[in-house]
Structure formats: C-alpha cells, structure tokens
Amino acid sequence: MADFDLVVRGGTVATASDTFTADIGINGETIVAMGSDLEAGKNEIDARGMLVMPGGVDSHCHVEQKSSSGVMCADDFYSGTVSAAFGGTTTIIPFAAQHKGDSLIDVVREYHEAADPKAVIDYAFHLILSDPREEVLRDELPGLIDMGYSSFKVYLTYDLLKLDDGEMLDVLSLARKEGALVMVHAENHEVIKWLTERLLAGGYGEPKYHAISHPRIAEGEATHRAIALAELLDTPLLIVHVSSPDAIHEIREAKTRGLKIYGETCPQYLFLTAKDLDRDGMEGAKYCCSPPPRDEASQEAVWQGLVNGTFDVFSSDHAPYRFDESGKLSGGPNATFKQIANGVPGLELRLPLLFSEGVLKGRLNLNQFVELTSTRAAKLYGLHPRKGTIAIGADADLAIWDPDLTVTVTDEMMHDNVGYTPYAGRTLTGWPVTVLSRGRVVVQDSELKVERGSGKFLACERSAAAAPLGRLVPEMDPATNFGANIERWS
Ligand code: URP
Ligand code: ZN
Ligand code: ZN
C-alpha cells in the first residue's frame, strides 16, 4: 500500500528562502511530506534534473473584465486561467470591478458567476473601487472584507475611475479600520488630461503619443501623493505596476523610513520600451498600457528595484485586448491613443521571462525569483501559507521547471485569447513543463489535463502586511499627528 497519492521525486526544490533536493509527498490536495527516499506513491513524477518551485501567484490581472470605457477583455476565466497554468501560475488574483453606480455586492456576485464555472486554477478577487460612496463604504465593503475580498484597487487617473484625494483618504481610513490592503494606480490625472488635450488638438494621435501623454513625472508625483496620504493615516499601501525611476525612488524612500509601502512591477517595464509604441501603422497600439513602457534607463531602474527589494511583487497586469475592433481598435482602425484600450497580455510569459532574463542572466537568485513571483503575493494578500510556498500542509501547487529548455516565443503558442504577445520572437531558456494545482496535474506534456470549473475560489485572510504600523513615524510630533490620533479624532 503506497503512502502517498503522488510523489514528486528528486527535484531541486526552491522556495523563497531555501534551495534543496527532496522528494515531495502529496496526499489529496496537500503536501504531507518532504525528505529523501520517500516511500513510493500511487503516482510518481520524476523531477530529477528539474527545478520544483511553488506555482506562481499572479496578483494583478484583468480577466473577463469590462474597462471603464466599455471594452471587454479578450480572456474569460477559462482562457485566462489556462494561459496562466501553461506559464507555471497556479493562483490568480484578478479584479471584481465596480463601475460608478454599481453595488459592490452585485459586482462580486457577477464575477463569481463568470469565474466559478470556468477557472481551471484557484483564484481570489481584489475589488476595484471606483465609486466609494458612503453606503458602499459603510454597508458593503466591511462585510465583503470579512468574506475574503480583503484588498482593493483605486485609481488616481482615468476619467471614470479616478478618486480625488478626499475619496482616497476615505478609502485608506476604511482599509485601516477593517484591515484591508489598498492598491493604487498612481498617475497624475490632470497632467495626463492636459497633455492629451494638447496633443490631440495638434493632430498628434498616433499610439506613440500615449507614452508622451503619460510622463514619468505624472507617475512620480501621484506616487508621492498617494504615499503621503497613506502616511498621514498610518495605512499600508501598495503601488501597482510601477514603471519609472521617479516612482521607484518614492517607494524606496518610504520603505527606508519604515513605512509599510509596497511596490509592484510587471514584465512590460523590463522588456518593452516607448519605442515599441512607435511601430509601423497601428502596431504600436499592441504595446499601449498605463503607465507606458519607458526607456532603457527606466528598465534598468526596474531591474535594480527587483534586486534590492524595492519591489515586493512581480505581477503581469495582464489586460488582454485583441488587435481588432473588439479590443485595441474599438475606436476604429485609426483610433487615437486616447481611444486605444490600455493593457498588454502577460499571464503566460510572466514567469518564463523573469526566469530566463532574471535568474539565468544572474540578476536574481532562485529564491528571489520565487519570492517575487509567488510567496510575497500570497503573504500580502492573505493566502500564505496555503499558497506561495512548498511546505508540509501547503496546497500542492507546484511548477516543475526544465531549466535548460529553450523556447522561441510565438503568438500561436500562447493559450490566451489575445492573438498576439508583445514578446514574440524572444528566445527564453527555462520553462515550467509540469504544473500541479492542489495535487492535480494541470499541465503535462504541453497538454491541459483538467476540466473547466475545477479551480476553486480562495477567500483572502486579512494579512499582517495590511495592519497599520501602530506607531508614530519617527519624524512626527504626536500632538500634531492625525494618524496617531485617528481613533480619537474620527
Ligand atoms: O494599461 C493597463 N495597465 N490597463 C489595465 C488597467 C490598469 O490600470 O491596471
Ligand atoms: Zn492600473
Ligand atoms: Zn491592471
């Protein structure tokens, strides 16, 4: 009688802290043993010569979501999760997105109706709060946080999404009280609006002007302001999809002062530049995302931020739009940059890109790679230790990598529904060849092995990362520190 349902044998196991050779014993959905020479399992996977890492946790992706201007994502919860799984990701945290006037409870129900029958890997939801009116904050949000929707994204730009500073303070103060984590899209709306109006009035509407209308100064300013508001209320804050040295500097400086400010970046800021937006004809539309890819110096600053811990997480910000009238060109074949749907796909290649260019080129070690792509996200969003690590008691979510497999990326090999990848033509070394989710083989021999709807919803706990410091930031005088007196004065 075999002791285990499945043994993954003899692989080089890498977690966020250690690298070692071990057999992994799995019963049901859970890792139950690690050691050398484990008893035989009912099933065995020979992982000798392979790397065994926790499945990726992609904590920023847009799936089956309608943008604020009404354009639908190309991926539903089937194609999005299949694509993620083929790239070694076993948990996604997409958004349940509120539009103005929506009830948050209704929004969450609708996203479950979309996801539950289709997802092939596990998923949680962040909320997008675009209408933090009093009754939403008072009557809906606290209950949703209790039910496992314990993080939400807010925007400082986009006409139909942006919050003003007062609304941002309302959201931060609610998050502080309820133990939720706020994520912010930090770009200065007025700067973008002003530049956009002038560029369009001058007839400068091609995709490359998207990057010019979203300058690094707009990102740096809004990042500084968002951090200032968070500091005022002693509330942790995560700055999403950071692209510029200015914003990186703000996050670094806040961390140095001991604030609980977290940073996220994405593949597009390492591997694309504003020059990609200047490709022939409308091709550049494929590369329009916000913030935009910038220059080589910015790419270098982003690498440095990954290496030195300024960034906590490396997510995809997968925002999939087809290169046709259903997506990127919904504003017509000659749409101006303001009409082009924002976003690039990245769920499938997030891990292979960072492994090949980060680990194999010696910029990151394996443990940093695991931390940035899996463990830290699980911790920040209240899914650890069930997700994000390889340990006894954790879900058996494993990506088994062939570190020597070399692949030249093509549009056709992607499993999403986008039709192109910005990374086509790149040759990458290292690939997740077998992927397990809760002990189930999801991907093996380039084939999907599970049914639609077999992924499970994950309720996120309140995370320690979202707890206020509860102490004064050193420079501040207690008598004049609203944050320190927040319980008394509000
Ligand atoms: O361009 C992007 N990133 N689009 C997706 C929406 C967002 O702001 O994350
Ligand atoms: Zn955003
Ligand atoms: Zn996004």
mmCIF file of N, CA, C and O and ligand atoms in Angstrom, residues 60 62 153 155 158 185 241 289-290 317 319 342-343, ligand 1:
data_model
loop_
_atom_site.group_PDB
_atom_site.id
_atom_site.type_symbol
_atom_site.label_atom_id
_atom_site.label_comp_id
_atom_site.label_asym_id
_atom_site.label_seq_id
_atom_site.Cartn_x
_atom_site.Cartn_y
_atom_site.Cartn_z
ATOM 1 N N HIS A 60 -2.019 40.461 -10.043
ATOM 2 C CA HIS A 60 -2.590 41.608 -10.766
ATOM 3 C C HIS A 60 -2.874 41.166 -12.195
ATOM 4 O O HIS A 60 -1.957 41.055 -13.012
ATOM 5 N N HIS A 62 -6.330 41.156 -15.258
ATOM 6 C CA HIS A 62 -7.712 41.529 -15.590
ATOM 7 C C HIS A 62 -8.288 40.426 -16.466
ATOM 8 O O HIS A 62 -7.759 40.142 -17.538
ATOM 9 N N LYS A 153 -8.323 47.892 -5.307
ATOM 10 C CA LYS A 153 -7.530 48.823 -6.106
ATOM 11 C C LYS A 153 -8.329 50.096 -6.335
ATOM 12 O O LYS A 153 -9.530 50.045 -6.622
ATOM 13 N N TYR A 155 -7.877 54.126 -8.294
ATOM 14 C CA TYR A 155 -7.175 54.812 -9.382
ATOM 15 C C TYR A 155 -7.088 56.304 -9.096
ATOM 16 O O TYR A 155 -8.058 56.900 -8.612
ATOM 17 N N TYR A 158 -7.815 58.083 -15.002
ATOM 18 C CA TYR A 158 -8.917 57.569 -15.843
ATOM 19 C C TYR A 158 -10.193 58.339 -15.459
ATOM 20 O O TYR A 158 -10.590 58.343 -14.278
ATOM 21 N N HIS A 185 -3.323 52.756 -8.439
ATOM 22 C CA HIS A 185 -2.789 53.111 -9.755
ATOM 23 C C HIS A 185 -2.448 54.594 -9.662
ATOM 24 O O HIS A 185 -3.335 55.440 -9.639
ATOM 25 N N HIS A 241 1.894 48.313 -10.665
ATOM 26 C CA HIS A 241 2.520 48.492 -11.987
ATOM 27 C C HIS A 241 3.435 49.728 -12.110
ATOM 28 O O HIS A 241 3.209 50.612 -12.922
ATOM 29 N N CYS A 289 -0.096 50.601 -22.752
ATOM 30 C CA CYS A 289 -0.609 50.268 -21.435
ATOM 31 C C CYS A 289 -0.260 51.434 -20.523
ATOM 32 O O CYS A 289 0.536 52.295 -20.883
ATOM 33 N N SER A 290 -0.895 51.448 -19.363
ATOM 34 C CA SER A 290 -0.682 52.566 -18.444
ATOM 35 C C SER A 290 -0.252 52.073 -17.085
ATOM 36 O O SER A 290 -0.939 51.209 -16.525
ATOM 37 N N ASP A 317 -0.137 42.250 -14.651
ATOM 38 C CA ASP A 317 -1.106 43.247 -15.128
ATOM 39 C C ASP A 317 -1.634 42.845 -16.509
ATOM 40 O O ASP A 317 -1.777 43.670 -17.413
ATOM 41 N N ALA A 319 -3.802 42.563 -19.172
ATOM 42 C CA ALA A 319 -5.018 43.312 -19.545
ATOM 43 C C ALA A 319 -5.199 43.059 -21.039
ATOM 44 O O ALA A 319 -4.682 43.779 -21.885
ATOM 45 N N ASN A 342 -6.250 50.155 -23.061
ATOM 46 C CA ASN A 342 -4.950 50.075 -22.376
ATOM 47 C C ASN A 342 -4.673 48.683 -21.843
ATOM 48 O O ASN A 342 -5.529 48.120 -21.158
ATOM 49 N N GLY A 343 -3.500 48.180 -22.118
ATOM 50 C CA GLY A 343 -3.105 46.932 -21.478
ATOM 51 C C GLY A 343 -2.390 45.988 -22.423
ATOM 52 O O GLY A 343 -2.565 46.040 -23.639
HETATM 53 O O1 URP B 1 -2.850 49.577 -19.074
HETATM 54 C C1 URP B 1 -3.240 48.936 -18.169
HETATM 55 N N1 URP B 1 -2.478 48.607 -17.154
HETATM 56 N N2 URP B 1 -4.513 48.538 -18.181
HETATM 57 C C2 URP B 1 -5.141 47.812 -17.225
HETATM 58 C C3 URP B 1 -5.842 48.659 -16.271
HETATM 59 C C4 URP B 1 -4.958 49.066 -15.152
HETATM 60 O O2 URP B 1 -4.849 50.243 -14.926
HETATM 61 O O3 URP B 1 -4.356 48.246 -14.468
#
